[in-house]
Amino acid sequence: SAVISQKPSRDICQRGTSLTIQCQVDSQVTMMFWYRQQPGQSLTLIATANQGSEATYESGFVIDKFPISRPNLTFSTLTVSNMSPEDSSIYLCSVVTSGYEQYFGPGTRLTVT
Amino acid sequence: AQSVTQLDSHVSVSEGTPVLLRCNYSSSYSPSLFWYVQHPNKGLQLLLKYTSAATLVKGINGFEAEFKKSETSFHLTKPSAHMSDAAEYFCVVSGGGGNKLTFGTGTQLKVEL
């Protein structure tokens, strides 16, 4: 398994501002992902965070809105840029272990006013 | 392409009675299938996984699931529900490499006395 922490755990932000969410893993992992869970909804994959190269974004998500960094094998950040109320969601990072199991962080609950 | 359909958005059972949460999948590849549980205001926890080994998979907390290729199903069961089982359950499919997960819409399980 893997122990994943996220910062901040929650935040309330004003529209037009940006928030950077951090994800830290207790071991080196090759694959890290960022998901969004909108209120009352299921999880949607935003992007795959690749170490040493640009993130790979899913349809409907763009780098200008959700820039991602992956400086090493234990850490990643997701920035939600120029926020609007529609960005209010829980943002989760996840990692894949050597056993091909995917573990999730506790999430960052974002409210945009 | 891959997808999952959770056939019930809400399931209500009495404590001590069996639980059945239904999931059908679609995948162009040999899929890996998972069930995750999300308790209120808690992170996602992996219940069990199927990765082409035994078709009957046992997970944590007494849950199990059976992979039926002919029916493209992966239903989650538990012989006797406990109050602590009340949560949201997600059926998830992964396939085609890259470990990208596709989540179902979730089933809210309610356990009554």
Short mmCIF file of C-alpha atoms in Angstrom, two decimals:
data_model
loop_
_atom_site.label_atom_id
_atom_site.label_comp_id
_atom_site.label_asym_id
_atom_site.label_seq_id
_atom_site.Cartn_x
_atom_site.Cartn_y
_atom_site.Cartn_z
CA SER A 1 0.00 0.00 0.00
CA ALA A 2 0.94 3.68 0.00
CA VAL A 3 0.34 6.53 2.41
CA ILE A 4 -0.69 9.70 0.64
CA SER A 5 -1.12 13.15 2.12
CA GLN A 6 -2.63 16.22 0.54
CA LYS A 7 -2.42 19.89 1.45
CA PRO A 8 -4.57 21.78 2.07
CA SER A 9 -7.35 19.51 3.24
CA ARG A 10 -9.90 22.20 2.43
CA ASP A 11 -10.00 25.81 1.32
CA ILE A 12 -12.46 28.55 0.47
CA CYS A 13 -11.27 30.76 -2.37
CA GLN A 14 -12.58 33.76 -4.25
CA ARG A 15 -13.36 33.53 -7.93
CA GLY A 16 -10.53 34.57 -10.22
CA THR A 17 -7.80 33.38 -7.87
CA SER A 18 -5.67 30.21 -8.07
CA LEU A 19 -5.00 27.41 -5.60
CA THR A 20 -2.13 24.93 -5.63
CA ILE A 21 -2.78 21.52 -4.09
CA GLN A 22 0.13 19.36 -2.96
CA CYS A 23 0.29 15.57 -2.97
CA GLN A 24 3.02 13.70 -1.08
CA VAL A 25 3.56 9.92 -1.13
CA ASP A 26 5.59 7.93 1.39
CA SER A 27 7.38 5.90 -1.30
CA GLN A 28 8.59 6.36 -4.86
CA VAL A 29 5.88 5.67 -7.41
CA THR A 30 5.95 5.86 -11.17
CA MET A 31 2.35 6.80 -11.81
CA MET A 32 0.40 9.57 -10.14
CA PHE A 33 -3.02 10.84 -11.11
CA TRP A 34 -5.30 13.76 -10.30
CA TYR A 35 -9.07 13.34 -10.06
CA ARG A 36 -12.00 15.65 -9.47
CA GLN A 37 -15.18 14.73 -7.60
CA GLN A 38 -17.88 17.32 -8.05
CA PRO A 39 -20.60 17.53 -5.38
CA GLY A 40 -22.70 14.37 -5.36
CA GLN A 41 -20.85 12.97 -8.37
CA SER A 42 -18.39 10.23 -9.15
CA LEU A 43 -14.68 10.74 -9.79
CA THR A 44 -13.35 12.03 -13.08
CA LEU A 45 -9.72 11.75 -14.12
CA ILE A 46 -8.13 15.13 -14.81
CA ALA A 47 -4.63 14.08 -15.82
CA THR A 48 -1.73 11.73 -15.37
CA ALA A 49 1.26 13.41 -13.72
CA ASN A 50 4.42 12.20 -15.44
CA GLN A 51 7.78 12.58 -13.75
CA GLY A 52 10.17 14.56 -15.90
CA SER A 53 7.68 15.43 -18.62
CA GLU A 54 4.40 17.26 -19.14
CA ALA A 55 1.23 15.86 -17.68
CA THR A 56 -1.20 14.01 -19.92
CA TYR A 57 -4.67 15.57 -19.77
CA GLU A 58 -8.02 13.92 -20.31
CA SER A 59 -10.63 15.27 -22.65
CA GLY A 60 -12.20 18.42 -21.24
CA PHE A 61 -9.20 19.39 -19.10
CA VAL A 62 -6.42 21.73 -20.26
CA ILE A 63 -3.02 22.65 -18.96
CA ASP A 64 -3.79 26.38 -18.72
CA LYS A 65 -6.61 25.69 -16.28
CA PHE A 66 -5.01 22.80 -14.37
CA PRO A 67 -1.22 23.05 -14.54
CA ILE A 68 0.51 20.08 -12.92
CA SER A 69 4.06 19.63 -11.70
CA ARG A 70 5.84 16.34 -10.90
CA PRO A 71 9.37 17.21 -9.80
CA ASN A 72 10.18 13.78 -8.37
CA LEU A 73 8.75 10.31 -7.73
CA THR A 74 7.08 11.18 -4.42
CA PHE A 75 5.50 14.60 -5.01
CA SER A 76 3.10 16.39 -7.33
CA THR A 77 1.08 19.59 -7.39
CA LEU A 78 -2.15 20.53 -9.12
CA THR A 79 -3.07 24.18 -9.57
CA VAL A 80 -6.65 25.23 -10.18
CA SER A 81 -6.33 28.53 -12.04
CA ASN A 82 -8.70 31.46 -12.44
CA MET A 83 -11.28 29.71 -10.31
CA SER A 84 -15.04 29.95 -10.72
CA PRO A 85 -17.79 28.47 -8.54
CA GLU A 86 -18.01 25.54 -11.00
CA ASP A 87 -14.54 24.48 -9.80
CA SER A 88 -15.92 23.73 -6.33
CA SER A 89 -15.09 20.06 -5.92
CA ILE A 90 -12.98 17.57 -4.07
CA TYR A 91 -9.62 17.11 -5.76
CA LEU A 92 -7.83 13.82 -5.15
CA CYS A 93 -4.44 12.49 -6.09
CA SER A 94 -3.76 8.81 -6.49
CA VAL A 95 -0.81 6.52 -7.06
CA VAL A 96 -0.33 3.07 -8.51
CA THR A 97 1.79 0.66 -6.52
CA SER A 98 3.87 -2.25 -7.73
CA GLY A 99 0.84 -4.46 -7.10
CA TYR A 100 -1.14 -2.46 -9.67
CA GLU A 101 -3.46 -1.22 -6.97
CA GLN A 102 -4.42 2.42 -6.98
CA TYR A 103 -4.53 4.31 -3.70
CA PHE A 104 -6.07 7.69 -3.12
CA GLY A 105 -5.19 10.64 -0.97
CA PRO A 106 -7.73 12.06 1.48
CA GLY A 107 -8.72 14.80 -0.95
CA THR A 108 -8.80 18.59 -0.94
CA ARG A 109 -12.26 20.09 -0.58
CA LEU A 110 -12.37 23.34 -2.55
CA THR A 111 -15.17 25.89 -2.33
CA VAL A 112 -15.09 28.86 -4.69
CA THR A 113 -17.22 31.87 -3.77
CA ALA B 1 -12.84 2.39 -24.49
CA GLN B 2 -14.08 1.23 -21.11
CA SER B 3 -17.05 2.01 -18.91
CA VAL B 4 -18.93 0.75 -15.91
CA THR B 5 -22.62 0.92 -15.10
CA GLN B 6 -23.79 0.69 -11.53
CA LEU B 7 -27.35 -0.41 -11.82
CA ASP B 8 -28.64 1.05 -8.55
CA SER B 9 -27.94 4.55 -7.30
CA HIS B 10 -29.36 3.70 -3.85
CA VAL B 11 -29.68 0.40 -2.00
CA SER B 12 -31.29 0.02 1.40
CA VAL B 13 -30.96 -3.14 3.53
CA SER B 14 -31.64 -4.14 7.10
CA GLU B 15 -28.75 -4.90 9.39
CA GLY B 16 -27.88 -8.59 9.25
CA THR B 17 -29.35 -9.15 5.78
CA PRO B 18 -27.34 -9.75 2.58
CA VAL B 19 -25.96 -6.92 0.47
CA LEU B 20 -25.89 -6.96 -3.34
CA LEU B 21 -24.48 -4.00 -5.29
CA ARG B 22 -24.63 -4.51 -9.03
CA CYS B 23 -22.04 -3.50 -11.61
CA ASN B 24 -21.71 -4.17 -15.33
CA TYR B 25 -18.61 -3.26 -17.28
CA SER B 26 -17.52 -2.70 -20.83
CA SER B 27 -13.92 -2.87 -21.95
CA SER B 28 -12.01 -3.37 -25.16
CA TYR B 29 -9.25 -5.06 -23.21
CA SER B 30 -9.00 -7.68 -20.52
CA PRO B 31 -10.14 -5.52 -17.65
CA SER B 32 -9.01 -5.10 -14.12
CA LEU B 33 -11.99 -4.38 -11.89
CA PHE B 34 -12.16 -2.82 -8.47
CA TRP B 35 -14.63 -1.85 -5.80
CA TYR B 36 -13.90 1.21 -3.68
CA VAL B 37 -15.83 2.49 -0.67
CA GLN B 38 -16.14 6.11 0.42
CA HIS B 39 -17.48 6.85 3.87
CA PRO B 40 -18.86 10.35 4.50
CA ASN B 41 -16.08 12.93 4.56
CA LYS B 42 -13.49 10.18 4.28
CA GLY B 43 -11.11 9.14 1.52
CA LEU B 44 -11.56 6.28 -0.92
CA GLN B 45 -10.66 2.83 0.34
CA LEU B 46 -9.94 -0.15 -1.90
CA LEU B 47 -12.29 -3.02 -1.02
CA LEU B 48 -11.14 -5.61 -3.52
CA LYS B 49 -9.72 -6.11 -7.00
CA TYR B 50 -9.96 -8.56 -9.88
CA THR B 51 -6.95 -8.87 -12.17
CA SER B 52 -7.56 -12.06 -14.20
CA ALA B 53 -6.79 -14.56 -11.48
CA ALA B 54 -9.59 -16.25 -9.51
CA THR B 55 -13.02 -15.07 -10.58
CA LEU B 56 -14.33 -14.96 -7.01
CA VAL B 57 -12.48 -12.22 -5.20
CA LYS B 58 -12.54 -11.73 -1.46
CA GLY B 59 -11.97 -8.30 -0.01
CA ILE B 60 -11.90 -6.56 3.30
CA ASN B 61 -14.74 -6.39 5.83
CA GLY B 62 -16.41 -9.56 4.53
CA PHE B 63 -17.12 -8.26 1.04
CA GLU B 64 -16.59 -10.33 -2.07
CA ALA B 65 -17.24 -9.99 -5.79
CA GLU B 66 -17.53 -12.42 -8.67
CA PHE B 67 -16.22 -11.68 -12.14
CA LYS B 68 -18.56 -13.11 -14.78
CA LYS B 69 -17.20 -12.55 -18.26
CA SER B 70 -20.26 -13.99 -20.01
CA GLU B 71 -22.46 -11.47 -18.22
CA THR B 72 -19.84 -8.66 -18.12
CA SER B 73 -20.69 -8.25 -14.47
CA PHE B 74 -18.76 -7.72 -11.26
CA HIS B 75 -21.36 -7.58 -8.50
CA LEU B 76 -20.36 -6.87 -4.90
CA THR B 77 -21.88 -8.96 -2.12
CA LYS B 78 -21.74 -9.38 1.62
CA PRO B 79 -23.66 -12.07 3.54
CA SER B 80 -24.66 -9.88 6.47
CA ALA B 81 -24.78 -6.09 6.49
CA HIS B 82 -23.48 -4.05 9.39
CA MET B 83 -24.35 -0.48 10.25
CA SER B 84 -20.76 0.52 9.55
CA ASP B 85 -21.17 -0.58 5.92
CA ALA B 86 -23.32 2.46 5.16
CA ALA B 87 -21.31 4.40 2.58
CA GLU B 88 -20.93 5.14 -1.13
CA TYR B 89 -19.55 2.29 -3.22
CA PHE B 90 -17.85 2.72 -6.59
CA CYS B 91 -17.27 0.05 -9.20
CA VAL B 92 -14.16 0.86 -11.22
CA VAL B 93 -12.59 -0.54 -14.38
CA SER B 94 -9.02 -0.26 -15.60
CA GLY B 95 -7.70 -1.56 -18.86
CA GLY B 96 -5.47 -1.07 -21.86
CA GLY B 97 -2.40 -0.11 -19.91
CA GLY B 98 -1.64 3.13 -18.17
CA ASN B 99 -3.74 2.24 -15.14
CA LYS B 100 -6.35 4.86 -15.94
CA LEU B 101 -9.43 4.19 -13.87
CA THR B 102 -12.99 4.75 -15.01
CA PHE B 103 -15.43 5.12 -12.14
CA GLY B 104 -19.07 4.19 -12.06
CA THR B 105 -21.61 6.69 -10.78
CA GLY B 106 -21.69 5.11 -7.35
CA THR B 107 -24.23 3.27 -5.20
CA GLN B 108 -25.26 4.72 -1.87
CA LEU B 109 -25.77 1.89 0.62
CA LYS B 110 -28.07 2.54 3.55
CA VAL B 111 -28.24 0.06 6.43
CA GLU B 112 -31.24 0.22 8.71
CA LEU B 113 -31.82 -1.32 12.11
#
